[in-house]
């Protein structure tokens, strides 16, 4: 099989993972205007919860394919508990502060959660590889690919599609758009803005945890997984344009392909291919590929 | 006149301590001052409303420059190595600043982060040159041409660090009270009006950024000399995040606040690593939240409010008296 096809498959597989970990971040930024550094911690919480539940699930002799539902359950559990807690307990106090201060608040939250996770789950790695093994591999032009990557692609497409439909085709989605456009006028029109914020943040948290839960079977879940995800998700989201759903998808795809190409052609570049893409995109379009230019306010 | 006297006395005291205190405290203080310079640079940028999550870029670039010139060119003089390292910091800031001065807020934060992570990537990958994630050793320096033995070297490096920090702190103080320093504050308050006044926002931010790069560079060079070893962790974004944290902890209102914050932080960390290694980040995060939510000006608030209270009391005494 020719190299470019391999790169394309690798790239898309990586892109679907990138999309899953970054879509929640762009959603939260789009509505709340807060760049959530703690997004990585929510991802890690999802991964840890998913891994522990999977290990517990396989200890009993249950239907093995049910484990995927367990992963979904883990993501929902984490998001629904942590989301409202963080938004109501912390973020709502800093909505009127500098964006820089908000960034630092979520950074502080990240530091706290980092140790909280270590206290809760210990420093030893968790292995929840069963759901990954279960699907086996598929032969593509002489090369074996894990079917799990395609499951991930499916989930990414489904999550992205569902989110797009939710925002563009439902009543609540229209309320979200209204709040994005102008929170004050929305309030005046009778929209319950705090409720929109809480639901959006929870949704973003569920998406972050979903990314984590479905990553857990592919990796050894150990301390430090939050940090790398934050930086990757930032890069993807910034390339696509902060707050843009389509942007996150395109950003993930670009980064995925470029990284796969780097791995195959210039392995030394792999580690910072993503930052080079980010710097290049921002040079040409400072606001990212999809975001609208901010108006200057006096 | 009084602030000058106090400053001179404080400096003399700090310098004298270099010969009295045990070596580990001297080392801790040297580290605190070296990092304090990077933290001061973060504070400078914060004054202009810019959060840099990438001061580690200059810190590491300079530290590695020191290690390089000592290995490749055989430079041994600490002051020369420090100057070269600082120059590297200024150079890197001069180049990246051309691009970064266009950005604000989150974009600025993320781009600085990205640049420092690029350097981190290079340092880890270029194993033959940099020793990869193991880092590289810094040769033993001479101070003013003298090759000192271990104990004396520690004191010598401390004095070098202290004098560099003091000199730079004074220059930064002058800068903060110069038109350029006020222009940087105006950028945070309202950059459109700054342009109306005929000042260049881009130029102000660029100069501030390069200045901050030089400060971090100096800090990185001193760090490398004091520790005797450099590794890629210096460029990692959590290092820069820590600088931001301490800048907030200390406060950004003046020069001494970030430096004082650095000393407090270094001591806290030394003890936290001993007694509470598992919840260190949690303590740091909680402290950061408390400061942001309740003490917007940093720990310096405690000092200023104490001064104000004393002053009020004195006034009331006079009236009564």
XYZ file of C-alpha atoms in Angstrom, chain B residues 64-309:
246
model
C 21.226 25.915 27.419
C 23.299 28.713 25.865
C 25.327 28.894 29.059
C 25.832 25.122 29.026
C 26.804 25.259 25.326
C 29.303 28.086 25.445
C 30.982 26.456 28.405
C 31.250 23.126 26.640
C 31.920 24.172 23.062
C 33.809 27.457 23.388
C 35.464 26.718 26.687
C 34.043 29.824 28.348
C 34.671 29.594 32.080
C 33.963 33.096 33.353
C 30.546 33.142 35.039
C 29.809 36.780 34.203
C 30.610 36.258 30.502
C 28.476 33.105 30.341
C 25.637 34.985 32.031
C 25.907 37.817 29.524
C 25.874 35.406 26.597
C 22.879 33.561 28.020
C 20.977 36.798 28.544
C 21.831 37.837 25.005
C 20.345 34.545 23.784
C 17.156 35.320 25.711
C 16.947 38.791 24.170
C 17.613 37.390 20.715
C 14.910 34.726 20.973
C 12.469 37.318 22.312
C 13.439 39.729 19.536
C 12.577 37.189 16.867
C 9.445 35.612 18.376
C 8.240 39.019 19.527
C 7.932 40.197 15.929
C 5.130 37.673 15.588
C 3.693 37.681 19.098
C 3.285 41.426 19.565
C 0.196 41.219 17.342
C -1.666 38.997 19.756
C -3.551 39.545 22.993
C -5.220 37.619 25.744
C -5.668 33.926 25.163
C -3.963 33.926 21.786
C -0.874 35.486 23.278
C -0.914 32.991 26.142
C -1.306 30.020 23.861
C 1.269 31.167 21.321
C 3.906 31.759 23.982
C 3.085 28.299 25.260
C 3.426 26.848 21.770
C 6.820 28.471 21.207
C 8.211 27.181 24.475
C 6.877 23.715 23.677
C 8.616 23.850 20.287
C 11.886 24.522 22.087
C 11.059 21.709 24.508
C 10.541 19.388 21.538
C 13.847 20.425 19.971
C 15.726 19.978 23.233
C 14.304 16.508 23.775
C 14.814 15.362 20.192
C 18.286 16.737 19.442
C 19.886 14.104 21.616
C 23.395 14.408 20.149
C 23.557 18.122 20.955
C 21.508 18.507 24.110
C 21.552 15.104 25.767
C 17.805 14.693 25.204
C 15.642 14.493 28.292
C 18.699 13.873 30.493
C 19.887 17.385 29.806
C 23.520 18.392 30.007
C 25.943 19.360 32.720
C 27.233 22.902 33.100
C 30.975 23.125 33.614
C 32.282 24.612 36.870
C 32.598 28.357 36.275
C 35.257 30.757 37.472
C 34.235 34.027 39.098
C 36.271 37.089 38.096
C 38.962 34.720 36.864
C 39.201 32.848 40.163
C 38.670 29.097 40.302
C 36.998 28.637 43.687
C 36.462 25.416 45.572
C 32.946 24.130 46.201
C 31.925 26.045 49.322
C 33.391 29.351 48.154
C 31.933 28.886 44.690
C 28.454 28.609 46.202
C 28.930 31.951 47.972
C 30.502 33.488 44.877
C 27.613 32.421 42.662
C 25.196 33.684 45.269
C 26.860 37.102 45.252
C 26.826 37.137 41.453
C 23.140 36.202 41.427
C 22.318 38.759 44.088
C 24.166 41.599 42.367
C 22.633 40.789 38.961
C 19.175 40.603 40.520
C 19.626 43.835 42.438
C 20.923 45.714 39.400
C 18.153 44.422 37.183
C 15.511 45.062 39.817
C 16.639 48.683 39.957
C 16.555 49.009 36.175
C 13.112 47.437 36.103
C 11.976 49.874 38.765
C 13.198 52.736 36.584
C 11.461 51.198 33.599
C 8.152 50.855 35.433
C 8.221 54.559 36.255
C 9.297 55.581 32.780
C 6.938 56.657 29.989
C 7.393 53.232 28.411
C 6.369 51.523 31.641
C 3.239 53.637 31.863
C 2.505 52.973 28.192
C 2.597 49.236 28.954
C 0.012 49.744 31.676
C -2.059 51.787 29.282
C -2.082 48.838 26.882
C -3.905 46.864 29.513
C -6.324 49.647 30.320
C -7.208 50.729 26.820
C -4.991 50.175 23.851
C -7.202 51.996 21.381
C -6.851 55.213 23.338
C -3.117 54.603 23.568
C -3.040 54.764 19.791
C -5.112 57.955 19.876
C -2.392 59.443 22.050
C 0.090 58.772 19.285
C 1.867 55.829 20.881
C 2.407 52.554 19.109
C 0.709 49.650 20.868
C 2.681 47.169 18.828
C 5.951 48.863 19.670
C 5.136 49.062 23.363
C 4.228 45.403 23.556
C 7.249 44.405 21.499
C 9.663 46.299 23.735
C 8.031 44.977 26.884
C 8.190 41.471 25.495
C 11.883 41.739 24.578
C 12.628 43.205 27.984
C 10.787 40.315 29.609
C 12.772 37.922 27.416
C 16.021 39.459 28.607
C 14.950 39.232 32.254
C 13.976 35.575 31.901
C 17.202 34.959 30.000
C 19.265 36.400 32.821
C 17.324 34.259 35.280
C 17.888 31.149 33.174
C 21.626 31.780 32.887
C 21.983 32.245 36.646
C 19.853 29.144 37.206
C 22.140 27.082 34.967
C 25.289 28.289 36.762
C 23.842 27.696 40.206
C 22.382 24.268 39.544
C 25.224 23.079 37.311
C 22.823 21.163 35.108
C 20.182 22.006 32.508
C 17.326 19.840 31.228
C 14.376 20.301 28.840
C 11.959 20.589 31.750
C 13.004 24.250 31.909
C 11.111 24.850 28.655
C 8.078 22.770 29.608
C 4.895 24.761 29.954
C 4.323 23.824 33.573
C 7.571 25.616 34.456
C 6.179 28.750 32.852
C 2.855 28.140 34.564
C 4.656 28.184 37.887
C 6.195 31.560 37.032
C 2.727 32.940 36.375
C 1.515 31.462 39.619
C 4.257 33.083 41.686
C 3.815 36.408 39.904
C 0.189 36.352 41.015
C 1.169 35.153 44.471
C 3.567 38.039 44.938
C 1.593 40.665 43.114
C 2.580 42.721 40.112
C 2.303 46.194 41.534
C 6.043 46.775 41.922
C 9.469 45.209 41.530
C 9.936 43.736 44.983
C 6.622 41.899 45.116
C 7.476 39.247 42.479
C 10.999 38.820 43.883
C 9.684 38.484 47.416
C 7.054 36.073 46.131
C 9.838 34.010 44.570
C 11.707 33.708 47.867
C 8.556 32.784 49.789
C 7.618 30.279 47.106
C 11.042 28.630 47.013
C 11.019 28.136 50.783
C 7.428 26.872 50.717
C 8.301 24.434 47.982
C 11.353 23.114 49.796
C 9.183 22.303 52.814
C 6.192 21.087 50.830
C 8.398 18.607 49.003
C 9.542 17.346 52.352
C 6.218 17.147 54.164
C 3.448 17.070 51.556
C 4.868 15.862 48.245
C 1.578 14.336 47.075
C -0.632 17.336 47.481
C 1.856 20.006 46.470
C 0.039 20.953 43.270
C -3.254 20.949 45.093
C -1.914 23.409 47.666
C -0.503 25.563 44.866
C -3.798 25.517 42.960
C -5.899 26.290 46.018
C -3.624 29.154 47.027
C -3.850 30.504 43.491
C -7.659 30.360 43.546
C -7.839 32.068 46.924
C -5.510 34.822 45.763
C -7.369 35.396 42.512
C -10.762 35.432 44.188
C -9.940 37.382 47.343
C -6.610 39.168 46.884
C -6.471 40.521 43.337
C -3.200 42.355 44.013
C -1.361 39.343 45.412
C 0.384 38.887 48.749
C 1.617 42.441 48.414
C -1.898 43.420 49.523
C -1.017 42.253 53.025
C 1.953 44.625 53.097
C 0.140 47.627 51.653
C -2.876 47.223 53.910
C -0.601 46.840 56.936
C 1.253 50.012 55.965
C -2.022 51.819 55.497
C -3.277 50.662 58.875
